[in-house]
Coordinates of C-alpha atoms in Angstrom, one line a residue:
Chain A
M238 CA 0.0 0.0 0.0
T239 CA 2.8 2.4 0.7
G240 CA 5.2 1.2 -1.9
T241 CA 8.1 0.9 0.6
Y242 CA 6.4 -1.6 2.8
T243 CA 8.5 -3.3 5.4
S244 CA 7.3 -5.4 8.3
M245 CA 8.5 -7.0 11.5
G246 CA 8.2 -10.5 10.1
P247 CA 5.9 -12.9 8.3
H248 CA 3.1 -12.3 10.7
D249 CA 3.0 -8.5 10.4
V250 CA 0.8 -8.2 7.3
G251 CA -1.3 -5.1 7.8
G252 CA -1.1 -3.0 4.6
E253 CA 0.3 -5.6 2.3
E254 CA -1.2 -6.0 -1.1
A255 CA -3.1 -9.3 -1.3
G256 CA -5.5 -11.1 -3.5
P257 CA -9.2 -11.7 -3.0
I258 CA -10.5 -13.2 0.2
D259 CA -11.9 -16.7 0.3
T260 CA -15.1 -15.7 2.1
E261 CA -16.2 -19.3 2.9
D262 CA -15.6 -20.7 6.3
H263 CA -14.0 -24.1 5.9
G264 CA -14.5 -25.2 9.5
M265 CA -12.0 -27.3 11.4
T266 CA -10.9 -30.9 11.2
H267 CA -10.6 -33.0 14.3
W268 CA -6.8 -32.6 14.5
E269 CA -7.2 -28.8 14.3
K270 CA -9.7 -28.8 17.1
H271 CA -7.4 -30.9 19.2
A272 CA -4.4 -28.7 18.4
N273 CA -6.4 -25.6 19.4
A274 CA -7.7 -27.2 22.6
L275 CA -4.2 -28.2 23.6
R276 CA -2.8 -24.8 23.0
M277 CA -5.6 -23.0 24.9
T278 CA -5.1 -25.4 27.8
A279 CA -1.3 -24.9 27.8
V280 CA -1.8 -21.1 28.1
A281 CA -4.6 -21.4 30.7
K282 CA -2.3 -23.6 32.8
K283 CA 0.5 -21.1 32.3
F284 CA 3.0 -23.5 30.7
G285 CA 3.9 -20.6 28.6
T286 CA 2.4 -17.2 27.8
L287 CA 0.6 -16.3 24.7
D288 CA 3.4 -13.8 23.9
E289 CA 6.0 -16.6 24.1
L290 CA 3.9 -18.7 21.7
R291 CA 3.5 -15.8 19.3
R292 CA 7.2 -15.1 19.5
A293 CA 8.0 -18.7 18.6
T294 CA 5.6 -18.6 15.7
E295 CA 7.1 -15.3 14.4
G296 CA 10.5 -16.9 14.6
L297 CA 9.7 -19.8 12.3
G298 CA 11.1 -17.8 9.4
A299 CA 10.5 -19.2 5.9
R300 CA 8.7 -22.2 7.5
Y301 CA 6.0 -19.8 8.5
Y302 CA 4.9 -19.6 4.9
E303 CA 5.3 -23.3 4.2
I304 CA 2.9 -24.6 6.8
G305 CA -0.7 -23.8 7.7
Y306 CA -2.2 -22.0 10.7
F307 CA -2.6 -24.9 13.0
E308 CA 0.7 -26.5 12.0
R309 CA 2.4 -23.2 13.1
Q310 CA 0.5 -23.2 16.3
T311 CA 1.6 -26.8 16.9
E312 CA 5.3 -26.2 16.2
S313 CA 5.3 -23.0 18.3
L314 CA 3.8 -24.9 21.3
A315 CA 6.5 -27.6 20.9
I316 CA 9.2 -24.9 20.9
I317 CA 7.9 -23.3 24.1
L318 CA 7.3 -26.6 25.9
A319 CA 10.9 -27.5 25.1
E320 CA 12.2 -24.1 26.4
K321 CA 10.3 -24.7 29.6
D322 CA 11.8 -28.2 30.0
L323 CA 8.3 -29.7 30.0
V324 CA 8.7 -31.7 26.7
A325 CA 12.2 -32.5 25.5
D326 CA 12.7 -32.8 21.7
D327 CA 13.9 -36.4 21.8
A328 CA 11.1 -37.5 24.1
L329 CA 8.6 -35.9 21.8
K330 CA 10.0 -37.7 18.7
A331 CA 10.0 -41.0 20.5
R332 CA 6.5 -40.6 21.7
M333 CA 5.3 -39.6 18.2
E334 CA 6.7 -42.9 16.9
D335 CA 5.0 -44.9 19.7
I336 CA 1.7 -43.2 19.0
A337 CA 2.0 -43.7 15.2
A338 CA 2.6 -47.4 15.8
R339 CA -0.6 -47.7 17.9
F340 CA -2.5 -46.6 14.8
D341 CA -1.2 -49.6 12.8
V342 CA -3.8 -52.2 12.5
P343 CA -2.7 -55.8 11.8
I344 CA -4.0 -57.1 8.6
I345 CA -6.3 -60.0 9.3
D346 CA -9.1 -61.5 7.3
L347 CA -8.6 -59.2 4.3
P348 CA -8.9 -60.4 0.8
K349 CA -5.6 -61.3 -0.8
D350 CA -5.8 -58.4 -3.3
H351 CA -6.1 -56.0 -0.4
D352 CA -2.6 -56.1 1.0
H353 CA -1.9 -52.3 1.0
H354 CA 1.4 -53.1 -0.7
G355 CA 2.7 -54.7 2.4
K356 CA 2.1 -51.6 4.5
P357 CA 0.1 -51.7 7.7
I358 CA -3.3 -50.1 7.5
K359 CA -3.6 -46.9 9.5
E360 CA -6.7 -46.8 11.6
D361 CA -8.4 -43.4 11.6
E362 CA -11.2 -41.6 9.8
T363 CA -9.3 -41.1 6.6
G364 CA -7.5 -44.4 6.5
E365 CA -4.2 -42.6 6.2
G366 CA -3.4 -42.3 9.9
P367 CA -2.8 -39.0 11.8
N368 CA -0.6 -36.4 10.1
Q369 CA 2.7 -35.4 11.7
H370 CA 1.3 -32.4 13.5
H371 CA -1.5 -34.3 15.0
L372 CA 1.0 -36.9 16.2
M373 CA 3.1 -34.0 17.6
N374 CA 0.0 -32.7 19.5
L375 CA -1.0 -36.2 20.8
A376 CA 2.6 -36.8 22.0
M377 CA 2.8 -33.4 23.7
Q378 CA -0.6 -34.2 25.4
E379 CA 0.6 -37.6 26.6
L380 CA 3.9 -36.3 27.9
L381 CA 2.2 -33.5 29.9
Q382 CA -0.3 -36.1 31.2
D383 CA 2.6 -38.3 32.3
Q384 CA 3.8 -35.4 34.5
N385 CA 0.2 -34.9 35.9
L386 CA 0.2 -31.4 34.4
I387 CA -3.0 -31.9 32.4
T388 CA -5.7 -34.6 32.1
A389 CA -7.2 -36.1 29.0
D390 CA -10.5 -34.5 30.2
D391 CA -9.0 -31.0 30.1
I392 CA -8.5 -31.4 26.4
R393 CA -11.8 -33.2 25.7
S394 CA -13.8 -30.6 27.6
K395 CA -12.0 -27.8 25.8
I396 CA -12.9 -29.3 22.5
E397 CA -16.5 -29.7 23.6
K398 CA -16.8 -26.1 24.8
F399 CA -15.5 -24.9 21.4
E400 CA -18.1 -27.1 19.7
D401 CA -21.2 -26.5 21.9
D402 CA -20.8 -23.6 24.2
Y403 CA -18.5 -20.7 23.2
P404 CA -20.0 -20.2 19.7
N405 CA -23.5 -19.5 21.1
R406 CA -22.6 -16.9 23.6
G407 CA -22.1 -13.8 21.4
A408 CA -25.7 -14.0 20.0
K409 CA -27.1 -14.2 23.5
V410 CA -25.3 -11.0 24.5
V411 CA -26.5 -9.2 21.4
A412 CA -30.1 -10.3 21.8
Q413 CA -30.0 -9.1 25.4
A414 CA -28.6 -5.8 24.4
W415 CA -31.2 -5.3 21.8
T416 CA -34.0 -5.9 24.2
D417 CA -32.7 -4.1 27.3
A418 CA -31.5 -0.5 26.9
D419 CA -29.8 -0.4 30.4
F420 CA -27.9 -3.6 29.6
M421 CA -26.7 -2.1 26.3
K422 CA -25.5 1.0 28.1
R423 CA -23.6 -1.0 30.7
L424 CA -22.3 -3.4 28.1
L425 CA -20.8 -0.5 26.0
E426 CA -19.2 1.0 29.2
D427 CA -17.6 -2.1 30.6
A428 CA -18.5 -5.4 29.0
N429 CA -16.9 -8.1 31.1
P430 CA -18.9 -7.8 34.3
V431 CA -22.1 -7.4 32.4
I432 CA -21.5 -10.5 30.3
E433 CA -20.3 -12.5 33.3
D434 CA -23.5 -11.5 35.2
M435 CA -25.4 -13.3 32.5
G436 CA -23.7 -16.5 33.7
I437 CA -21.2 -16.5 30.9
D438 CA -17.7 -17.5 32.2
L439 CA -15.1 -15.8 30.1
E440 CA -12.4 -17.8 31.9
H441 CA -10.2 -14.8 32.4
A442 CA -9.3 -15.3 28.7
S443 CA -10.9 -12.2 27.1
R444 CA -11.2 -8.6 28.0
I445 CA -14.1 -7.6 25.9
I446 CA -14.9 -4.2 24.3
A447 CA -18.4 -4.1 22.9
I448 CA -18.9 -1.6 20.1
E449 CA -22.3 -0.7 18.6
N450 CA -23.1 -0.3 14.9
T451 CA -25.5 2.5 14.3
A452 CA -26.9 4.4 11.3
E453 CA -23.8 6.6 11.5
V454 CA -21.0 4.2 12.3
H455 CA -20.1 0.7 11.1
N456 CA -17.4 -1.2 13.0
V457 CA -15.2 -3.9 11.5
I458 CA -12.7 -6.1 13.5
V459 CA -9.4 -7.6 12.4
C460 CA -6.1 -8.7 14.0
T461 CA -3.3 -7.9 11.6
L462 CA -0.6 -9.5 13.7
C463 CA -2.2 -12.9 14.4
S464 CA -5.8 -13.9 15.0
C465 CA -6.9 -12.3 18.2
Y466 CA -10.6 -13.0 18.7
P467 CA -12.8 -13.4 21.8
R468 CA -12.8 -17.2 21.7
T469 CA -14.5 -17.8 25.0
L470 CA -17.3 -15.4 23.9
M471 CA -17.6 -16.3 20.2
G472 CA -15.8 -19.6 19.6
Q473 CA -13.2 -20.2 16.9
P474 CA -12.9 -17.5 14.3
P475 CA -14.0 -18.4 10.7
T476 CA -11.2 -19.4 8.3
W477 CA -11.1 -16.1 6.5
Y478 CA -10.6 -14.1 9.7
K479 CA -7.2 -15.8 10.0
S480 CA -6.3 -15.5 6.3
R481 CA -3.5 -13.4 5.1
S482 CA -5.6 -11.5 2.6
Y483 CA -8.3 -10.4 5.1
R484 CA -5.7 -9.4 7.7
S485 CA -3.6 -7.4 5.1
R486 CA -6.4 -5.6 3.3
V487 CA -9.3 -4.8 5.6
I488 CA -7.3 -2.1 7.4
F489 CA -6.6 -0.1 4.2
E490 CA -9.6 -0.9 2.0
P491 CA -12.4 -1.9 4.4
R492 CA -15.1 -1.0 1.9
A493 CA -13.7 -3.1 -0.9
V494 CA -13.3 -6.0 1.5
L495 CA -16.9 -5.7 2.8
K496 CA -18.1 -5.7 -0.8
E497 CA -16.4 -9.1 -1.3
F498 CA -18.6 -10.4 1.5
G499 CA -21.7 -8.7 -0.1
T500 CA -21.8 -5.9 2.4
E501 CA -22.3 -2.4 1.0
I502 CA -21.8 0.5 3.4
D503 CA -23.0 4.0 2.3
D504 CA -20.2 6.6 2.1
N505 CA -22.1 8.7 4.6
V506 CA -21.5 6.1 7.2
V507 CA -18.1 6.2 9.1
I508 CA -16.3 2.9 8.9
R509 CA -14.3 2.3 12.1
T510 CA -11.8 -0.5 11.6
H511 CA -10.4 -1.9 14.8
D512 CA -7.0 -3.7 14.8
S513 CA -7.3 -6.1 17.8
N514 CA -3.5 -6.1 18.3
A515 CA -2.9 -6.4 22.0
D516 CA -4.9 -7.3 25.2
M517 CA -8.5 -6.3 24.3
R518 CA -11.0 -8.4 22.3
Y519 CA -14.0 -7.1 20.4
I520 CA -17.6 -7.9 19.8
V521 CA -19.7 -5.8 17.4
I522 CA -23.3 -5.2 18.4
P523 CA -25.0 -5.2 15.0
M524 CA -28.0 -3.0 14.2
R525 CA -31.2 -4.8 15.0
P526 CA -33.0 -5.6 11.8
G527 CA -36.3 -4.1 11.0
G528 CA -39.4 -6.3 11.4
T529 CA -38.2 -7.9 14.7
D530 CA -40.0 -5.6 17.1
D531 CA -42.1 -8.3 18.7
W532 CA -39.6 -11.1 18.5
S533 CA -38.5 -13.1 21.5
Q534 CA -34.8 -13.2 22.6
E535 CA -34.6 -16.8 21.2
Q536 CA -35.9 -15.7 17.8
L537 CA -33.4 -12.9 17.7
E538 CA -30.5 -15.1 18.7
A539 CA -31.3 -17.3 15.7
I540 CA -30.7 -14.6 13.2
I541 CA -27.5 -13.2 14.7
S542 CA -24.7 -14.5 12.4
R543 CA -21.1 -15.0 13.5
D544 CA -19.9 -12.7 10.7
S545 CA -22.1 -9.9 11.9
L546 CA -20.3 -9.9 15.3
V547 CA -17.1 -8.8 13.6
G548 CA -19.0 -6.3 11.4
I549 CA -18.3 -8.1 8.1
T550 CA -22.0 -8.5 7.4
V551 CA -25.1 -6.6 8.4
L552 CA -28.3 -8.4 9.4
A553 CA -31.1 -8.2 6.8
D554 CA -34.6 -6.8 7.7
Q555 CA -37.1 -9.6 8.4
Chain B
M292 CA -14.3 -22.2 37.2
S293 CA -16.7 -19.4 38.1
T294 CA -16.1 -19.9 41.8
S295 CA -12.5 -18.6 41.3
K296 CA -13.8 -15.5 39.7
K297 CA -12.5 -12.3 41.3
K298 CA -15.0 -9.5 41.7
P299 CA -15.2 -6.8 40.6
W300 CA -14.1 -8.0 37.2
S301 CA -13.7 -5.3 34.6
S302 CA -12.6 -5.3 31.0
Y303 CA -10.3 -2.5 32.0
R304 CA -7.4 -2.3 34.4
P305 CA -6.3 0.6 36.7
S306 CA -3.5 2.8 35.3
P307 CA -2.1 5.0 38.0
G308 CA 0.4 7.6 36.9
R309 CA -0.5 7.3 33.2
K310 CA 0.9 10.0 30.9
F311 CA -2.0 10.4 28.5
E312 CA -5.7 11.1 28.7
V313 CA -8.6 10.6 26.2
G314 CA -8.4 13.2 23.5
D315 CA -4.6 13.7 23.7
R316 CA -2.8 13.7 20.4
V317 CA 0.0 11.2 20.1
T318 CA 2.5 10.0 17.5
I319 CA 3.6 6.4 17.4
Q320 CA 7.3 6.0 17.6
F321 CA 9.1 4.9 14.5
N322 CA 11.3 2.3 15.9
E323 CA 12.5 -0.8 14.1
A324 CA 14.3 -2.6 16.9
P325 CA 13.9 -6.3 16.4
G326 CA 11.9 -8.5 18.8
H327 CA 8.4 -9.4 19.6
R328 CA 6.3 -6.2 19.3
R329 CA 2.5 -5.6 19.3
T330 CA 2.8 -2.4 17.4
P331 CA 2.4 -3.2 13.7
V332 CA 4.8 -1.5 11.4
Y333 CA 2.1 0.2 9.4
I334 CA 1.1 2.5 12.3
R335 CA 4.6 3.5 13.3
G336 CA 5.3 7.2 12.7
K337 CA 1.5 8.0 12.5
T338 CA -0.3 10.5 14.6
G339 CA -3.7 10.0 16.2
V340 CA -5.8 10.7 19.3
I341 CA -6.3 8.6 22.5
E342 CA -9.7 7.0 22.2
R343 CA -9.7 5.3 25.6
V344 CA -7.5 4.0 28.3
C345 CA -7.4 0.2 28.6
G346 CA -5.3 0.1 31.7
A347 CA -1.9 -1.2 32.8
F348 CA -0.9 -4.7 31.4
R349 CA 2.3 -6.8 31.6
N350 CA 4.6 -5.8 28.8
P351 CA 4.4 -8.4 26.0
E352 CA 7.8 -7.4 24.6
E353 CA 9.3 -8.9 27.8
R354 CA 6.8 -11.7 28.4
A355 CA 7.5 -13.1 25.0
Y356 CA 11.0 -14.0 26.2
G357 CA 10.1 -15.6 29.5
F358 CA 10.4 -12.5 31.7
D359 CA 7.5 -11.4 34.0
G360 CA 6.6 -8.3 31.9
L361 CA 6.8 -6.1 35.0
P362 CA 6.5 -3.2 35.5
E363 CA 3.2 -3.1 33.7
R364 CA 2.7 -0.6 30.9
V365 CA -0.4 1.4 30.2
L366 CA -2.3 0.4 27.1
Y367 CA -4.3 2.9 25.2
R368 CA -6.6 2.7 22.2
V369 CA -5.5 5.3 19.6
R370 CA -7.8 6.5 16.9
F371 CA -6.4 7.6 13.5
R372 CA -8.0 9.1 10.4
Q373 CA -7.6 6.5 7.6
N374 CA -6.4 9.3 5.4
D375 CA -3.5 10.0 7.8
V376 CA -2.5 6.3 7.8
W377 CA -2.8 5.5 4.1
P378 CA -2.0 8.5 1.8
A379 CA -3.8 6.6 -1.0
Y380 CA -6.9 5.6 1.1
T381 CA -9.8 5.3 -1.3
G382 CA -12.7 5.1 1.2
A383 CA -14.7 7.9 2.7
G384 CA -12.6 10.8 4.2
H385 CA -14.3 10.3 7.6
D386 CA -13.3 6.6 8.0
L387 CA -11.2 5.7 11.1
I388 CA -8.8 3.0 12.3
E389 CA -8.1 2.2 15.9
L390 CA -5.4 0.2 17.5
E391 CA -4.1 -0.7 21.0
I392 CA -0.7 0.9 21.7
F393 CA 1.4 0.7 24.8
E394 CA 2.6 4.0 26.4
H395 CA 6.3 3.5 25.7
W396 CA 5.5 3.7 22.0
L397 CA 3.7 7.1 22.3
I398 CA 5.2 10.5 21.9
P399 CA 3.1 13.6 22.7
A400 CA 2.1 15.3 19.4

């Protein structure tokens, strides 16, 4: 954008020219959910700080570009657990081999022409066995369990919360704000106590700022340095939120980016773009759509999309 | 987990002795010292206005390397006009961009 663009490293992408955004959310595979849960648990248990994990990711150099988001998160966790003397490199490699062997299924009762070229069959949902990064995460988990630092249930329950609990919370907060002016006022002033009073436990993981979309101002959220997002309030961010193209571009051409998502904002409206780059996390309170005046809170929750909570879409009148 | 919750629990933290108040004009230092920083390069050297005070937090530039990050540094939200950040900004002239910036990156403007 400036023509003389320099950055701190591969992660500092704000302002780079980049191509169109893949606006579809591709969801997460099981191994990615597991990787995410292990990382969140490691931070919650203070095995390392988020800043250390970020520093390790930023230090991957050329490898940063060669591997995907959850692969980077996995490798940075391994680096930090090694630094902290919690998981040594050789122990990790050995355990990965042990776990890989456990996925080998002996060939019994298979037709003669089904010999897999003499290779053992790997037992998992794809038939190819776990990838190297999943093995790495499984091995880190086991080695931490061996030291009684975590339990299998810590990881399992984290995955479940990301599936069933966190993703529904944001819409509850918005529906409450739409139907209770005093709640909205307090939410905009200081969000955490108001949200926690609803019975939503943010687990000390997110300091929330709620910002309201109005007829005059439209807010959009991004994290140009990584993928900061209020996960205990809104779950895992969609794929595009973590993408290089969204993170590079939305800060210098928000209107063009919004158009790619089918969102047109009038020039009379101020676009306020928020780079969520440090300790605060953001939820956009979208404008309440017309035709919902007599709706119940449950009905309202059902039309509040995840994308609207970062201001990338607006909610259509009903 | 909710039993361990400390009240009162606010989104913001206290920031005794802070140098700036809402509305103050500040310029972000242009400093390219290597290391883990939460101040993106695109905003360095730009001038904006304090939008709100978030409070004092442990310094991520220290915490990233295993130190405790103390003393805490005051974190502010700084608001910039898009036209001041991107000379070639093509959107509406009143558009804004806001970031969180630690006090030691701020110079009075």
